[in-house]
Short mmCIF file of C-alpha atoms in Angstrom, two decimals:
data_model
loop_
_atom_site.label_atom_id
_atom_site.label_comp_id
_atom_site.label_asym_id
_atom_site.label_seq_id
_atom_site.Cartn_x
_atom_site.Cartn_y
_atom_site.Cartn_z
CA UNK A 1 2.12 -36.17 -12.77
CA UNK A 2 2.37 -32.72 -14.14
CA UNK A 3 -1.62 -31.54 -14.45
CA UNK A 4 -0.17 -28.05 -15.73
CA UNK A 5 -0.47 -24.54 -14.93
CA UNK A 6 -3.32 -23.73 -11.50
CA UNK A 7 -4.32 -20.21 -13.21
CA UNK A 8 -4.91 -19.88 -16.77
CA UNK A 9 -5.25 -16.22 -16.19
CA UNK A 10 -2.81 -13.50 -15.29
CA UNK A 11 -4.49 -11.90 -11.96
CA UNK A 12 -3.83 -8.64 -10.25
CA UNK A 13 -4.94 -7.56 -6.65
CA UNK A 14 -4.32 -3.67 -6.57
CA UNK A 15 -3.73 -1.07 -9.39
CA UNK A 16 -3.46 2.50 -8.98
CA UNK A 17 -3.18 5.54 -11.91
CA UNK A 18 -0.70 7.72 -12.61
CA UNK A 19 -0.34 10.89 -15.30
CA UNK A 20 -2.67 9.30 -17.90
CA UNK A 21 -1.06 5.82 -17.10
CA UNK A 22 -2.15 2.51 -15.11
CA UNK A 23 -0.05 0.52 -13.34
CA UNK A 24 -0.71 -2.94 -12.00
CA UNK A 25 1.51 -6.17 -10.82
CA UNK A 26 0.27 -9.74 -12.16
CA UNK A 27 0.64 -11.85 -9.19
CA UNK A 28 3.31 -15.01 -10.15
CA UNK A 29 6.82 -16.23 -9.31
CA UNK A 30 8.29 -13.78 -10.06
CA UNK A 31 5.38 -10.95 -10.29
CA UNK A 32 5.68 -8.77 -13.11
CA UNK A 33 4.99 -4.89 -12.94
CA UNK A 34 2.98 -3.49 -15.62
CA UNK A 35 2.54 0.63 -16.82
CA UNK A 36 0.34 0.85 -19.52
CA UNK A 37 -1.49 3.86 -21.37
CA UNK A 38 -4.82 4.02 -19.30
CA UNK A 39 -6.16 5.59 -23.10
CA UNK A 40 -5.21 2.97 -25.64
CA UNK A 41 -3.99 0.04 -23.33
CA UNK A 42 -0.55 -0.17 -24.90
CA UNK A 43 2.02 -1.25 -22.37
CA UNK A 44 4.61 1.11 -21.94
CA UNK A 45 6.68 -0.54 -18.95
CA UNK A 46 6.95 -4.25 -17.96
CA UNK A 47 9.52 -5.84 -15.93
CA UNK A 48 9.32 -9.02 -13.17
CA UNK A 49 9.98 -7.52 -9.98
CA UNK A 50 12.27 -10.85 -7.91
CA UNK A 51 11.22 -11.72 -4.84
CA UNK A 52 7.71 -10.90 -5.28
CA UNK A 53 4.65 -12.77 -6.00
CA UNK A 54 1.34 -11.17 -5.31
CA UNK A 55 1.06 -6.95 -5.01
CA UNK A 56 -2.01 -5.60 -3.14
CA UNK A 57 -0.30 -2.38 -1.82
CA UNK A 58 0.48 0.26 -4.71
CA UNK A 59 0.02 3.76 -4.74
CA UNK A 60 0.98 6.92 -6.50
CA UNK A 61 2.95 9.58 -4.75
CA UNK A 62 3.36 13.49 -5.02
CA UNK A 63 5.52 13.51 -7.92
CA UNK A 64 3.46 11.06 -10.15
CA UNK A 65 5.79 7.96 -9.43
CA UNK A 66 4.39 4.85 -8.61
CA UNK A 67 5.30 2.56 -5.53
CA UNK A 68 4.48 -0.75 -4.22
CA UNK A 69 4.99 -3.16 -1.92
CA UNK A 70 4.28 -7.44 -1.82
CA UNK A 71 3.33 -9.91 0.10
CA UNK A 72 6.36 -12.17 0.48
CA UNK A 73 9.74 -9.10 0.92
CA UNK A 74 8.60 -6.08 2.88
CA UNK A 75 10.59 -4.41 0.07
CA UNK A 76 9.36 -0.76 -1.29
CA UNK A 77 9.61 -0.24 -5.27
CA UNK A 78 9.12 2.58 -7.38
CA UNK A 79 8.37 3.05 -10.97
CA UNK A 80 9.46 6.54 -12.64
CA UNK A 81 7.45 6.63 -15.42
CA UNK A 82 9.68 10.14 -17.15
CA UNK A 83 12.76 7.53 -17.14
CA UNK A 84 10.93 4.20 -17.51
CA UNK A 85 12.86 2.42 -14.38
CA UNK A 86 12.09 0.51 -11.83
CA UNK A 87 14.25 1.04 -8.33
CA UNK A 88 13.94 -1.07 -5.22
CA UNK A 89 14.09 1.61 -2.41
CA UNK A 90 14.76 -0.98 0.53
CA UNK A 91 12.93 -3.17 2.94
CA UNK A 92 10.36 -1.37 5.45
CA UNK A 93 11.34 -0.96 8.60
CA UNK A 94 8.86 -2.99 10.84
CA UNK A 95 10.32 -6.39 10.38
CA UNK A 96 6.57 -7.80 8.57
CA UNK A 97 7.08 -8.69 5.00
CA UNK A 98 3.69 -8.91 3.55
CA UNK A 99 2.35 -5.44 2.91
CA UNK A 100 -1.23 -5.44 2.28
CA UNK A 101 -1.90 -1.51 1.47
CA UNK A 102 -0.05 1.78 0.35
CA UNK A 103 -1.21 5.17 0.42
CA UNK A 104 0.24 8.86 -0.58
CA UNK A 105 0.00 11.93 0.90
CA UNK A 106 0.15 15.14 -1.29
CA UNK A 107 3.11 16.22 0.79
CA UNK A 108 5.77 13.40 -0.28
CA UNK A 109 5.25 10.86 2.09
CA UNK A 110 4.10 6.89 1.81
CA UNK A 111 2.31 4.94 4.11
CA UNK A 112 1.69 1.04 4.58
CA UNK A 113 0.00 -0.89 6.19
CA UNK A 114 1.42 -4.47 7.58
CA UNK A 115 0.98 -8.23 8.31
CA UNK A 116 1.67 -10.41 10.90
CA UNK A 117 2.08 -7.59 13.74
CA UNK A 118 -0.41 -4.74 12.43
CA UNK A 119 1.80 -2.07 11.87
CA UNK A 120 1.61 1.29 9.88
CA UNK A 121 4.93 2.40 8.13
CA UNK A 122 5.62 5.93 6.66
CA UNK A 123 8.77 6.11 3.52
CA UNK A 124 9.40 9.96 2.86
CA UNK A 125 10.08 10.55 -0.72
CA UNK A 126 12.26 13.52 -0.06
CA UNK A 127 14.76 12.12 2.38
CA UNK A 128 14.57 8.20 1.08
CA UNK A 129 13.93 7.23 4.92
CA UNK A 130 11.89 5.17 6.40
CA UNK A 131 10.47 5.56 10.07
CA UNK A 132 7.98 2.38 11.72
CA UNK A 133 5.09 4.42 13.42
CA UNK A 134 4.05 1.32 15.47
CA UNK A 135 1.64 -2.03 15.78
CA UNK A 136 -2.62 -0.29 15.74
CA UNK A 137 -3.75 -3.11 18.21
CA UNK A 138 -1.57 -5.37 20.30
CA UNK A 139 -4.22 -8.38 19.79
CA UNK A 140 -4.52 -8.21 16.18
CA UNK A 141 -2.19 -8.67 13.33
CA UNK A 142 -3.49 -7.21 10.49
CA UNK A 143 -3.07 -3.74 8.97
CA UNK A 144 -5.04 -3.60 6.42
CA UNK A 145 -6.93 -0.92 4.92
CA UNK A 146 -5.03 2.88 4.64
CA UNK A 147 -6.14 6.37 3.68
CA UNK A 148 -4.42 9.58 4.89
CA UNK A 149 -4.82 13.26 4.92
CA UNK A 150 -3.21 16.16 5.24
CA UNK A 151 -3.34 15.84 8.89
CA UNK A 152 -3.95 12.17 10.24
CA UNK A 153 -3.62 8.54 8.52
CA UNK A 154 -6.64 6.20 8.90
CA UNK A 155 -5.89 2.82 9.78
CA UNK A 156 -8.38 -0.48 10.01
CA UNK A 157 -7.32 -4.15 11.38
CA UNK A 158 -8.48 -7.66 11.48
CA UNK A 159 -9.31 -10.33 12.10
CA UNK A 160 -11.16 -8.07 14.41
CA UNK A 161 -11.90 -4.88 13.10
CA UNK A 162 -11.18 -1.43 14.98
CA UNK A 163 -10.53 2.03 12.71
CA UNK A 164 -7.73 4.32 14.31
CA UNK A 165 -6.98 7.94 13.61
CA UNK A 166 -3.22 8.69 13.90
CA UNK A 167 -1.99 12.53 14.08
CA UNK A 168 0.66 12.14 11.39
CA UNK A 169 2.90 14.88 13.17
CA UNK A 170 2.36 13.65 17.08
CA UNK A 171 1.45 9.91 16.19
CA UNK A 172 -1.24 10.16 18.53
CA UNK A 173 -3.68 7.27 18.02
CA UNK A 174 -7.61 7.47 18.70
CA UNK A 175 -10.00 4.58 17.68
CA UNK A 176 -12.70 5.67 15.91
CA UNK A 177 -16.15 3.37 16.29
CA UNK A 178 -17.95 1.61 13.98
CA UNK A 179 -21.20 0.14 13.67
CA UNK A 180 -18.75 -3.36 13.29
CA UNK A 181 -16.15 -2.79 15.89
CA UNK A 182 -14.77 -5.86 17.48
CA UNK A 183 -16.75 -8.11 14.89
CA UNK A 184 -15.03 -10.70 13.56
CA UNK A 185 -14.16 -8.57 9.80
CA UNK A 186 -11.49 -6.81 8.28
CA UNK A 187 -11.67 -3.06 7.13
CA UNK A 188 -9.99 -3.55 4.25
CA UNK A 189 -10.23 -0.06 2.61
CA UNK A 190 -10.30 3.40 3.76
CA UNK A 191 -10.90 6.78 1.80
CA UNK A 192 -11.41 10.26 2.62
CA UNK A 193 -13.83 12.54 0.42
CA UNK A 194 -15.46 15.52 0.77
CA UNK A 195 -14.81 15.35 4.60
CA UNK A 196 -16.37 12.25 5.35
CA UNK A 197 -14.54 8.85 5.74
CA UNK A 198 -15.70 5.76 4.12
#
């Protein structure tokens, strides 16, 4: 017996803004990518993006393109918004195909964050290469939440939660405590202001 549709309402699970634009992903079979004019609403971009179902990870990088990642590929995507395309720049290079976070650095780079081994991943938008920087926790298998600076990306797991620095030149990794270290949680988002982490 068909009982219908399960959602009666387009949902989205990240969004991130670009120059004077939004851009989100309604999760679906296919999932769709959406720019639209973060004044007025009006969409300006919209295409399904194959392969895909439900986008958490998507960011905005140095030059004011946008980029994400879902949960089912491992594949990277990016949205010029000056040409009004959509390119598929490849599949990341740690093997996990659900990507759970993105983050940009000011100096061209892209970082995720990965599921099932807990890995971080960097994509540099100058060279269009990839490079796996390695699993945060051999006994947990969730990347989740990502923030970087100029210097060192911040990294939290789950389903027991730990917070790592990583030198984003050496790759040297140093956890960082928390009041909920080896609880039973997820950090799920990390963000750097005003020199303080939160």
């Amino acid at each position: 017996i068909d009982l219908g549709s399960a959602a009666v309402v387009a949902q989205t699970a990240g969004a991130a803004f670009g120059e004077d634009e939004l851009y989100f992903v309604n999760n679906g079979t296919p999932a769709v990518f959406h720019a639209v004019d973060a004044a007025t609403g009006e969409v300006l971009f919209s295409k399904p993006v194959p392969g895909a179902d439900v986008v958490w990870g998507i960011t905005v990088g140095s030059v004011r393109n946008g980029y994400f990642s879902s949960t089912k590929d491992g594949i990277l995507y990016r949205y010029k918004p000056t040409e009004k395309i959509m390119e598929t720049l490849g599949a990341n290079p740690t093997g996990d195909k659900f990507i759970w976070e993105l983050e940009a650095s000011s100096d061209g780079k892209v970082y995720g964050a990965t599921f099932p081994q807990g890995k971080v991943f960097e994509y540099d938008i100058l060279s269009s290469s990839f490079n796996d920087l390695g699993r945060l926790k051999e006994t947990e298998q969730y990347a989740r939440g990502i923030g970087v600076t100029d210097d060192s990306i911040y990294a939290g797991t789950g389903a027991v939660a730990h917070l790592y620095k990583l030198n984003r030149k050496t790759l040297e990794k140093e956890e960082i405590p928390t009041a909920f270290t080896g609880q039973t949680t997820m950090i799920s988002n990390v963000w750097e202001y005003g020199n303080r982490l939160f």
